CSV table of C-alpha atoms and ligand atoms in Angstrom, one decimal:
chain,number,residue,atom,x,y,z
K,92,MET,CA,0.6,6.5,17.7
K,93,PHE,CA,-2.7,6.8,15.9
K,94,GLN,CA,-5.9,7.6,17.7
K,95,TYR,CA,-9.3,9.2,17.2
K,96,GLN,CA,-10.2,12.5,18.9
K,97,ALA,CA,-13.7,13.7,18.3
K,98,LYS,CA,-14.1,11.1,15.5
K,99,THR,CA,-11.1,12.4,13.6
K,100,LEU,CA,-8.0,10.3,13.2
K,101,TYR,CA,-4.8,11.8,14.5
K,102,CYS,CA,-1.1,10.9,14.2
K,103,GLU,CA,0.2,12.1,17.6
K,104,ASN,CA,-1.3,15.6,17.8
K,105,LYS,CA,-1.7,16.1,14.1
K,106,PRO,CA,-5.0,15.4,12.3
K,107,LEU,CA,-4.2,13.1,9.4
K,108,ALA,CA,-6.7,15.1,7.2
K,109,ASP,CA,-4.5,18.2,7.6
K,110,ILE,CA,-1.5,16.4,6.4
K,111,ALA,CA,-3.4,15.0,3.4
K,112,GLN,CA,-4.6,18.5,2.7
K,113,SER,CA,-1.2,20.0,2.5
K,114,VAL,CA,0.8,17.1,1.0
K,115,GLY,CA,-1.9,15.5,-1.1
K,116,THR,CA,-2.8,11.8,-1.3
K,117,PRO,CA,-1.8,9.1,-1.4
K,118,LEU,CA,1.0,9.3,1.1
K,119,TYR,CA,2.8,7.5,3.9
K,120,VAL,CA,2.7,9.1,7.4
K,121,TYR,CA,4.9,7.9,10.3
K,122,SER,CA,4.7,8.6,14.0
K,123,LYS,CA,8.1,9.5,15.5
K,124,SER,CA,7.1,8.7,19.1
K,125,GLU,CA,5.8,5.2,18.1
K,126,LEU,CA,9.0,4.5,16.1
K,127,LEU,CA,11.2,5.6,19.0
K,128,ARG,CA,9.1,3.8,21.6
K,129,ARG,CA,9.6,0.5,19.7
K,130,ALA,CA,13.3,1.1,19.1
K,131,ARG,CA,13.7,1.8,22.8
K,132,ALA,CA,11.8,-1.3,23.8
K,133,TYR,CA,14.5,-3.3,21.9
K,134,ARG,CA,17.3,-1.1,23.3
K,135,ALA,CA,16.0,-1.6,26.9
K,136,TYR,CA,18.0,-4.8,27.0
K,137,PRO,CA,21.4,-3.3,27.4
K,138,GLY,CA,23.5,-6.2,26.3
K,139,ALA,CA,22.0,-6.6,22.8
K,140,LEU,CA,23.2,-5.2,19.5
K,141,VAL,CA,19.9,-4.2,17.7
K,142,CYS,CA,20.6,-4.3,14.0
K,143,TYR,CA,17.4,-2.7,12.4
K,144,ALA,CA,16.5,-4.6,9.2
K,145,VAL,CA,16.8,-1.7,6.7
K,146,LYS,CA,14.7,-3.6,4.1
K,147,ALA,CA,11.6,-2.9,6.2
K,148,ASN,CA,11.8,0.8,5.6
K,149,GLY,CA,15.0,2.4,4.4
K,150,ASN,CA,14.0,6.1,4.6
K,151,PRO,CA,17.3,7.8,5.5
K,152,ILE,CA,15.7,10.2,8.0
K,153,LEU,CA,14.2,7.2,9.9
K,154,LEU,CA,17.5,5.4,9.7
K,155,ARG,CA,19.3,8.4,11.2
K,156,LEU,CA,16.8,8.5,14.1
K,157,LEU,CA,17.3,4.8,14.8
K,158,GLY,CA,21.0,5.2,14.6
K,159,GLU,CA,20.9,8.0,17.2
K,160,GLU,CA,19.0,5.7,19.5
K,161,GLY,CA,22.0,3.3,19.4
K,162,LEU,CA,20.6,0.9,16.9
K,163,GLY,CA,22.8,-0.7,14.2
K,164,ALA,CA,21.7,-2.0,10.8
K,165,ASP,CA,21.1,-5.4,9.1
K,166,VAL,CA,21.7,-4.7,5.4
K,167,THR,CA,21.1,-6.9,2.5
K,168,SER,CA,22.7,-5.2,-0.5
K,169,GLY,CA,25.3,-2.6,-1.3
K,170,GLY,CA,22.4,-0.1,-1.6
K,171,GLU,CA,21.2,-0.7,2.0
K,172,LEU,CA,24.8,-0.5,3.2
K,173,PHE,CA,25.1,2.8,1.5
K,174,LEU,CA,21.9,4.0,3.2
K,175,ALA,CA,23.0,2.9,6.6
K,176,LEU,CA,26.4,4.5,6.3
K,177,GLN,CA,24.9,7.6,4.9
K,178,ALA,CA,22.6,7.8,7.9
K,179,ALA,CA,25.8,7.8,10.1
K,180,ILE,CA,25.1,4.3,11.6
K,181,PRO,CA,28.6,3.2,12.8
K,182,ALA,CA,30.1,0.5,10.7
K,183,LYS,CA,30.7,-1.6,13.8
K,184,ARG,CA,27.0,-1.9,14.3
K,185,ILE,CA,26.3,-3.0,10.7
K,186,ILE,CA,25.9,-6.7,9.7
K,187,TYR,CA,25.3,-7.9,6.1
K,188,SER,CA,22.9,-10.8,5.5
K,189,GLY,CA,21.7,-12.2,2.2
K,190,VAL,CA,22.3,-15.2,-0.1
K,191,GLY,CA,23.6,-13.4,-3.1
K,192,LYS,CA,26.3,-10.8,-2.3
K,193,ARG,CA,28.2,-9.7,-5.3
K,194,ARG,CA,31.9,-9.2,-5.3
K,195,ASP,CA,31.6,-5.4,-5.5
K,196,GLU,CA,29.2,-5.5,-2.5
K,197,ILE,CA,31.6,-7.6,-0.5
K,198,GLU,CA,34.4,-5.1,-1.3
K,199,MET,CA,32.2,-2.3,-0.2
K,200,ALA,CA,31.5,-4.0,3.1
K,201,LEU,CA,35.1,-4.8,3.8
K,202,ALA,CA,36.2,-1.2,2.8
K,203,ALA,CA,33.7,0.1,5.3
K,204,SER,CA,34.9,-2.3,8.1
K,205,ILE,CA,31.4,-3.5,9.1
K,206,ARG,CA,30.9,-5.8,12.1
K,207,ALA,CA,30.4,-8.9,10.0
K,208,LEU,CA,29.3,-10.4,6.8
K,209,HIS,CA,26.9,-13.4,7.3
K,210,VAL,CA,27.9,-16.2,5.0
K,211,GLU,CA,25.2,-18.4,3.5
K,212,SER,CA,27.2,-20.9,1.4
K,213,MET,CA,30.7,-22.5,0.9
K,214,MET,CA,31.1,-20.8,-2.4
K,215,GLU,CA,30.3,-17.4,-0.9
K,216,LEU,CA,32.9,-18.0,1.9
K,217,ASP,CA,35.5,-18.6,-0.8
K,218,VAL,CA,34.6,-15.4,-2.6
K,219,ILE,CA,34.8,-13.4,0.6
K,220,ALA,CA,38.2,-14.9,1.4
K,221,ALA,CA,39.5,-14.1,-2.0
K,222,VAL,CA,38.2,-10.5,-1.9
K,223,ALA,CA,39.6,-10.0,1.6
K,224,GLN,CA,43.0,-11.4,0.5
K,225,ASP,CA,43.0,-9.1,-2.6
K,226,MET,CA,42.2,-6.1,-0.4
K,227,GLY,CA,44.7,-7.2,2.3
K,228,ARG,CA,42.0,-7.0,5.0
K,229,VAL,CA,40.7,-9.6,7.4
K,230,ALA,CA,36.9,-10.3,6.8
K,231,HIS,CA,34.9,-10.8,10.0
K,232,VAL,CA,32.3,-13.4,9.2
K,233,GLY,CA,29.3,-14.9,10.8
K,234,VAL,CA,27.7,-18.0,9.5
K,235,ARG,CA,24.0,-18.1,8.9
K,236,VAL,CA,22.7,-21.5,9.9
K,237,ASN,CA,19.4,-22.9,8.7
K,238,PRO,CA,18.0,-24.5,11.8
K,239,ASP,CA,15.0,-26.2,10.0
K,240,ILE,CA,12.5,-24.7,12.5
K,241,PRO,CA,9.0,-23.9,11.2
K,242,ALA,CA,7.9,-20.3,11.8
K,243,GLN,CA,4.1,-20.6,11.6
K,244,THR,CA,3.7,-17.7,9.2
K,245,HIS,CA,2.8,-17.0,5.5
K,246,PRO,CA,4.9,-19.5,3.4
K,247,TYR,CA,6.7,-16.5,1.7
K,248,ASP,CA,7.6,-15.2,5.1
K,249,SER,CA,9.1,-18.5,6.4
K,250,THR,CA,12.9,-18.7,5.9
K,251,GLY,CA,14.3,-21.3,8.3
K,252,ARG,CA,13.4,-24.7,6.8
K,253,LEU,CA,15.9,-26.7,4.8
K,254,ASP,CA,13.9,-26.4,1.6
K,255,HIS,CA,14.4,-22.6,1.7
K,256,LYS,CA,17.4,-21.0,0.0
K,257,PHE,CA,18.6,-19.4,3.3
K,258,GLY,CA,21.6,-20.3,5.5
K,259,VAL,CA,23.4,-23.6,5.6
K,260,PRO,CA,22.6,-26.8,7.6
K,261,ARG,CA,24.2,-27.3,11.0
K,262,GLU,CA,26.9,-29.6,9.7
K,263,SER,CA,27.9,-27.2,7.0
K,264,ALA,CA,27.9,-24.3,9.5
K,265,VAL,CA,30.5,-26.2,11.5
K,266,THR,CA,32.6,-26.8,8.4
K,267,LEU,CA,32.4,-23.2,7.3
K,268,LEU,CA,33.4,-21.9,10.8
K,269,HIS,CA,36.4,-24.2,10.8
K,270,ARG,CA,37.4,-23.1,7.4
K,271,ALA,CA,37.1,-19.5,8.3
K,272,ALA,CA,39.1,-20.1,11.5
K,273,GLU,CA,41.9,-21.6,9.4
K,274,HIS,CA,42.0,-18.9,6.8
K,275,PRO,CA,44.5,-16.0,7.3
K,276,PHE,CA,42.1,-13.5,5.9
K,277,LEU,CA,38.9,-14.7,7.6
K,278,ASN,CA,37.8,-14.3,11.3
K,279,PRO,CA,34.7,-16.2,12.4
K,280,VAL,CA,32.9,-14.0,14.9
K,281,GLY,CA,29.3,-15.1,15.1
K,282,LEU,CA,26.5,-17.5,14.4
K,283,ALA,CA,23.3,-16.2,12.9
K,284,ALA,CA,19.8,-17.4,11.9
K,285,HIS,CA,16.6,-15.8,10.7
K,286,ILE,CA,13.6,-18.1,10.6
K,287,GLY,CA,11.0,-15.8,9.1
K,288,SER,CA,8.9,-12.8,9.4
K,289,GLN,CA,5.5,-11.9,11.1
K,290,ILE,CA,6.0,-14.6,13.7
K,291,THR,CA,3.4,-14.2,16.5
K,292,SER,CA,4.5,-17.0,18.9
K,293,LEU,CA,7.6,-17.2,21.1
K,294,ALA,CA,7.8,-21.0,20.8
K,295,PRO,CA,9.9,-21.1,17.6
K,296,TYR,CA,12.3,-18.6,19.1
K,297,ARG,CA,12.8,-20.7,22.2
K,298,ARG,CA,13.8,-23.6,20.0
K,299,LEU,CA,16.0,-21.4,17.8
K,300,VAL,CA,17.9,-19.8,20.6
K,301,ALA,CA,18.5,-23.1,22.3
K,302,PHE,CA,19.8,-24.5,19.0
K,303,LEU,CA,22.1,-21.6,18.4
K,304,VAL,CA,23.6,-21.5,21.9
K,305,GLU,CA,24.2,-25.2,21.7
K,306,LEU,CA,26.0,-24.9,18.4
K,307,ALA,CA,28.1,-22.0,19.6
K,308,ASN,CA,29.1,-24.0,22.7
K,309,ASP,CA,30.0,-26.9,20.5
K,310,MET,CA,32.2,-24.6,18.4
K,311,ALA,CA,33.9,-23.3,21.6
K,312,ALA,CA,34.6,-26.8,22.6
K,313,ALA,CA,36.2,-27.3,19.2
K,314,GLY,CA,38.4,-24.2,19.9
K,315,ILE,CA,36.4,-21.6,18.0
K,316,ASP,CA,35.2,-18.9,20.3
K,317,LEU,CA,32.4,-16.8,18.8
K,318,GLU,CA,31.6,-13.3,20.0
K,319,TYR,CA,27.9,-13.3,19.3
K,320,VAL,CA,24.7,-15.2,18.6
K,321,ASP,CA,22.3,-13.5,16.2
K,322,VAL,CA,18.7,-14.8,16.4
K,323,GLY,CA,17.5,-12.6,13.4
K,324,GLY,CA,14.3,-10.7,13.4
K,325,GLY,CA,10.7,-11.7,12.6
K,326,LEU,CA,8.6,-10.7,15.6
K,327,GLY,CA,5.1,-10.1,14.3
K,328,ILE,CA,2.8,-7.1,14.7
K,329,ASP,CA,-1.0,-7.0,15.1
K,330,TYR,CA,-2.8,-6.7,11.8
K,331,GLY,CA,-6.1,-7.0,13.6
K,332,GLN,CA,-6.5,-10.7,13.6
K,333,ASN,CA,-3.9,-12.1,15.9
K,334,GLY,CA,-2.2,-10.8,19.0
K,335,THR,CA,1.6,-10.8,19.2
K,336,PRO,CA,4.0,-10.9,22.1
K,337,PRO,CA,5.3,-7.4,23.2
K,338,ILE,CA,8.9,-6.6,22.1
K,339,GLU,CA,10.0,-6.7,25.8
K,340,GLU,CA,8.8,-10.3,26.2
K,341,TRP,CA,10.4,-11.3,23.0
K,342,ILE,CA,13.8,-9.8,23.8
K,343,GLU,CA,13.7,-11.3,27.3
K,344,THR,CA,13.0,-14.7,25.8
K,345,VAL,CA,15.9,-14.6,23.4
K,346,SER,CA,18.3,-12.8,25.6
K,347,GLN,CA,18.4,-15.0,28.7
K,348,PRO,CA,19.9,-18.1,27.2
K,349,VAL,CA,22.4,-16.2,25.1
K,350,GLU,CA,23.5,-14.1,28.1
K,351,ASN,CA,23.7,-17.1,30.4
K,352,ALA,CA,26.0,-18.8,27.9
K,353,GLY,CA,28.2,-15.7,27.8
K,354,TYR,CA,27.7,-14.5,24.2
K,355,GLU,CA,26.7,-11.1,23.0
K,356,LEU,CA,23.1,-11.1,21.6
K,357,VAL,CA,22.5,-9.6,18.1
K,358,VAL,CA,18.9,-9.2,16.8
K,359,GLU,CA,17.6,-8.0,13.5
K,360,PRO,CA,14.1,-6.6,13.9
K,361,GLY,CA,12.4,-4.7,11.0
K,362,ARG,CA,8.6,-4.9,10.9
K,363,SER,CA,8.1,-4.7,14.7
K,364,ILE,CA,10.0,-1.4,14.9
K,365,VAL,CA,8.5,0.5,12.0
K,366,GLY,CA,5.3,-1.3,11.0
K,367,PRO,CA,2.9,0.1,13.6
K,368,ALA,CA,4.5,3.5,13.3
K,369,GLY,CA,3.2,4.1,9.7
K,370,VAL,CA,0.0,4.4,7.8
K,371,LEU,CA,-0.9,4.7,4.1
K,372,LEU,CA,-3.4,7.5,3.5
K,373,THR,CA,-5.6,7.4,0.5
K,374,GLU,CA,-8.6,9.2,-0.9
K,375,VAL,CA,-11.8,7.7,-2.2
K,376,LEU,CA,-12.2,8.4,-5.9
K,377,TYR,CA,-15.3,6.5,-6.9
K,378,ASN,CA,-17.9,4.0,-5.6
K,379,LYS,CA,-18.9,1.2,-7.8
K,380,GLU,CA,-21.3,-1.7,-7.3
K,381,GLN,CA,-20.8,-4.6,-9.6
K,382,GLY,CA,-21.6,-8.3,-9.6
K,383,ALA,CA,-22.8,-8.2,-6.0
K,384,LYS,CA,-19.6,-6.5,-4.9
K,385,TYR,CA,-19.1,-3.1,-3.5
K,386,PHE,CA,-15.9,-1.5,-4.8
K,387,VAL,CA,-14.4,1.5,-3.3
K,388,ILE,CA,-11.9,2.9,-5.8
K,389,VAL,CA,-9.1,4.8,-4.1
K,390,ASP,CA,-6.0,6.7,-5.3
K,391,ALA,CA,-3.4,4.2,-3.8
K,392,GLY,CA,-2.7,0.9,-5.5
K,393,MET,CA,-0.8,-2.3,-5.2
K,394,ASN,CA,2.3,-0.5,-6.4
K,395,ASP,CA,2.2,1.6,-3.2
K,396,LEU,CA,1.4,-1.2,-0.9
K,397,ILE,CA,1.8,-4.7,-2.3
K,398,ARG,CA,1.3,-6.7,0.8
K,399,PRO,CA,-2.4,-7.4,0.4
K,400,ALA,CA,-1.8,-8.7,-3.2
K,401,MET,CA,1.3,-10.6,-2.4
K,402,TYR,CA,0.6,-12.1,1.0
K,403,ASP,CA,-3.1,-11.7,1.3
K,404,ALA,CA,-2.2,-9.3,4.2
K,405,ASN,CA,-5.0,-7.6,6.1
K,406,HIS,CA,-4.1,-4.1,7.0
K,407,PRO,CA,-6.8,-2.6,9.2
K,408,LEU,CA,-8.8,0.0,7.4
K,409,TRP,CA,-9.7,3.1,9.4
K,410,PRO,CA,-11.8,6.0,8.1
K,411,VAL,CA,-10.0,9.3,8.8
K,412,ARG,CA,-13.3,10.8,9.8
K,413,GLN,CA,-15.8,8.7,11.5
K,414,ARG,CA,-19.2,10.0,10.4
K,415,PHE,CA,-21.9,11.0,13.0
K,416,ASN,CA,-25.4,9.7,12.3
K,417,THR,CA,-24.3,8.2,9.1
K,418,ASP,CA,-27.0,6.8,6.8
K,419,ALA,CA,-24.3,5.0,4.8
K,420,PRO,CA,-25.1,1.3,4.6
K,421,ILE,CA,-22.7,-1.1,6.2
K,422,VAL,CA,-21.5,-3.3,3.3
K,423,PRO,CA,-18.6,-5.6,2.6
K,424,LEU,CA,-16.2,-3.1,1.0
K,425,ASN,CA,-13.5,-4.0,-1.5
K,426,VAL,CA,-11.0,-1.2,-1.5
K,427,VAL,CA,-9.2,-1.3,-4.8
K,428,GLY,CA,-6.7,0.9,-6.6
K,429,PRO,CA,-6.3,2.3,-10.1
K,430,ILE,CA,-3.8,-0.4,-11.3
K,431,CYS,CA,-4.9,-2.6,-14.3
K,432,GLU,CA,-4.8,-5.9,-12.3
K,433,THR,CA,-7.5,-7.8,-10.6
K,434,GLY,CA,-5.0,-8.4,-7.8
K,435,ASP,CA,-4.9,-4.7,-7.1
K,436,PHE,CA,-6.7,-4.6,-3.8
K,437,LEU,CA,-5.8,-3.0,-0.5
K,438,ALA,CA,-8.6,-4.5,1.6
K,439,ARG,CA,-11.3,-7.1,0.8
K,440,GLU,CA,-14.8,-7.7,2.1
K,441,ARG,CA,-14.5,-5.3,5.1
K,442,LEU,CA,-17.8,-4.6,6.8
K,443,LEU,CA,-17.8,-0.8,7.1
K,444,PRO,CA,-20.1,2.1,6.2
K,445,GLN,CA,-19.7,2.9,2.5
K,446,PRO,CA,-17.4,5.9,2.3
K,447,GLN,CA,-18.2,8.9,0.1
K,448,VAL,CA,-16.1,10.3,-2.7
K,449,GLY,CA,-13.4,12.5,-1.2
K,450,ASP,CA,-13.3,10.6,2.1
K,451,LEU,CA,-9.9,9.6,3.4
K,452,LEU,CA,-9.0,6.1,4.4
K,453,ALA,CA,-6.0,4.9,6.4
K,454,LEU,CA,-4.4,1.5,5.9
K,455,MET,CA,-2.9,0.9,9.3
K,456,GLN,CA,0.3,-1.0,10.2
K,457,ALA,CA,1.8,0.0,6.9
K,458,GLY,CA,5.2,1.4,8.0
K,459,ALA,CA,7.1,-1.8,7.2
K,460,TYR,CA,7.4,-3.3,3.7
K,461,GLY,CA,5.0,-0.6,2.5
K,462,PHE,CA,7.0,2.2,0.8
K,463,ALA,CA,10.0,-0.1,0.7
K,464,MET,CA,8.3,-2.5,-1.7
K,465,SER,CA,6.6,0.2,-3.8
K,466,SER,CA,7.3,0.7,-7.5
K,467,ASN,CA,6.5,2.9,-10.5
K,468,TYR,CA,4.3,0.2,-12.0
K,469,ASN,CA,1.6,1.6,-14.3
K,470,GLY,CA,3.6,4.8,-14.6
K,471,ARG,CA,2.7,5.8,-11.0
K,472,LEU,CA,4.8,8.1,-9.0
K,473,ARG,CA,6.4,6.9,-5.7
K,474,LEU,CA,4.7,8.5,-2.7
K,475,PRO,CA,5.8,11.1,-0.3
K,476,GLU,CA,6.6,10.2,3.3
K,477,VAL,CA,5.8,12.5,6.3
K,478,LEU,CA,7.2,12.2,9.8
K,479,VAL,CA,5.0,13.5,12.6
K,480,ASP,CA,6.4,14.7,15.9
K,481,GLY,CA,3.7,16.0,18.3
K,482,ASP,CA,1.8,18.6,16.2
K,483,GLN,CA,4.7,19.1,13.8
K,484,CYS,CA,5.2,17.3,10.6
K,485,GLU,CA,8.2,17.0,8.3
K,486,LEU,CA,8.3,15.9,4.7
K,487,ILE,CA,10.9,13.2,4.8
K,488,ARG,CA,10.5,12.2,1.1
K,489,HIS,CA,9.0,14.2,-1.7
K,490,ARG,CA,6.5,12.7,-4.0
K,491,GLN,CA,8.1,11.8,-7.3
K,492,ASN,CA,7.3,13.9,-10.3
K,493,LEU,CA,6.8,12.9,-13.9
K,494,GLU,CA,10.5,13.5,-14.7
K,495,HIS,CA,11.4,10.6,-12.4
K,496,LEU,CA,9.8,8.3,-14.9
K,497,LEU,CA,12.6,9.2,-17.3
K,498,ASP,CA,15.4,8.5,-14.8
K,499,GLY,CA,18.4,6.9,-16.4
K,500,VAL,CA,16.9,6.9,-19.8
K,501,PRO,CA,19.1,8.3,-22.6
K,502,ILE,CA,16.6,10.3,-24.5
K,503,SER,CA,17.8,11.0,-28.0
K,504,GLY,CA,18.4,14.7,-28.8
K,505,GLU,CA,19.4,15.6,-25.3
F,605,LIG,N1,16.9,-10.4,9.0
F,605,LIG,C1,16.9,-11.0,7.8
F,605,LIG,C2,18.1,-11.8,7.4
F,605,LIG,C3,15.7,-10.9,7.1
F,605,LIG,O1,15.7,-11.5,5.9
F,605,LIG,C4,14.6,-10.1,7.5
F,605,LIG,C5,13.4,-10.0,6.7
F,605,LIG,C6,14.7,-9.5,8.8
F,605,LIG,C7,15.9,-9.7,9.5
F,605,LIG,C8,13.7,-8.7,9.3
F,605,LIG,O2,12.5,-9.4,9.6
F,605,LIG,P1,11.2,-8.7,10.3
F,605,LIG,O3,11.7,-8.3,11.7
F,605,LIG,O4,10.9,-7.4,9.5
F,605,LIG,O5,10.2,-9.6,10.3
F,605,LIG,N2,8.0,-8.4,2.6
F,605,LIG,C9,7.5,-9.3,3.6
F,605,LIG,C10,8.5,-9.6,4.7
F,605,LIG,C11,9.9,-10.1,4.2
F,605,LIG,C12,10.9,-10.2,5.2
F,605,LIG,C13,12.2,-10.5,4.6
F,605,LIG,N3,13.3,-10.6,5.6
F,605,LIG,C14,6.2,-8.8,4.2
F,605,LIG,O6,5.8,-7.7,3.8
F,605,LIG,O7,5.6,-9.5,4.9
């Protein structure tokens, strides 16, 4: 929860400027109460298994908190499975989605006895069956169906059309489920879909849930009783331009048809849990006017938050101190980082008072796909992460140091 008190931006009861002062900039700051409020909104519907999408933000301390709230995890690699298990999320609450699971990752999932692997192709089902047989264990599988439903979002965030790589068409899902039912080392337990991310309307979900329930019922009629229906994640958050349905309304919408049909509901939210709980704090290094543009050069770059460059995302930009009686002209600001790319912008053409060198700026709604997508590009160090609880804060990830840039490199003479 981020709000101004006396023109100063706070995270809960802690001024962001104090955190920047002690930890340095740039950095990510998360609000524990906002994170938990959102997790609990999903958990308020008692029948659902809420598998948090680890890809949105895999910080182990946050994962542990979510696990303690009763959430499970949706993982997409052996690495994310490791993080979820390490955070003590029970294996029975972990599902594994993704089109390209390697053999060793499948082995890892089976060894951990997770709830299910979600299969995305016939070839993958065969590999899972072979691995399960070799290990002498039954693999619980869900089939990810591609419902061919448009998600009305950025093209890169749409995943449920037939020209996307995800899932299998309805007819193939039926074939895969039959094949799994017949195989001695496979047990078909669920039907899953994920149609995209940053979806701000309930309409595609109404279509999706009806589609999934109908297909699950058809399977039951054919003698294959599935335990759950998984509608994926994708609920959007408010980046300042569009409203979005509250979590409670979304879960109500998807849960009713699933519950009425007698299946367990599984959901895989990521962004809507952690996105609004985090900000990226950065300091103004220089002002520069060039070619009719006002550039504000800050110490965070596209390697720290790639969403503006990659999806043209608009993270609201809030000054950490609102100035009184400012004489600063209001101009269309272009907030850019130190990276050697023209695409290195964090905010474009925002009408705001021109900040001064040393001012702190907060890029809001940055808790999801912020740190998680960051890199060491341009030799930059990955950022620290701070968790605020009331007026207390905890460093939940240290800033990298220069030695990290040598990680894994066999340096001669050593
Ligand atoms: N389940 C599956 C199988 C997924 O692929 C995803 C996200 C989710 C759940 C969680 O979706 P969410 O609730 O977070 O929308 N980097 C992009 C978003 C990519 C989403 C990928 N899959 C961005 O920053 O907009």
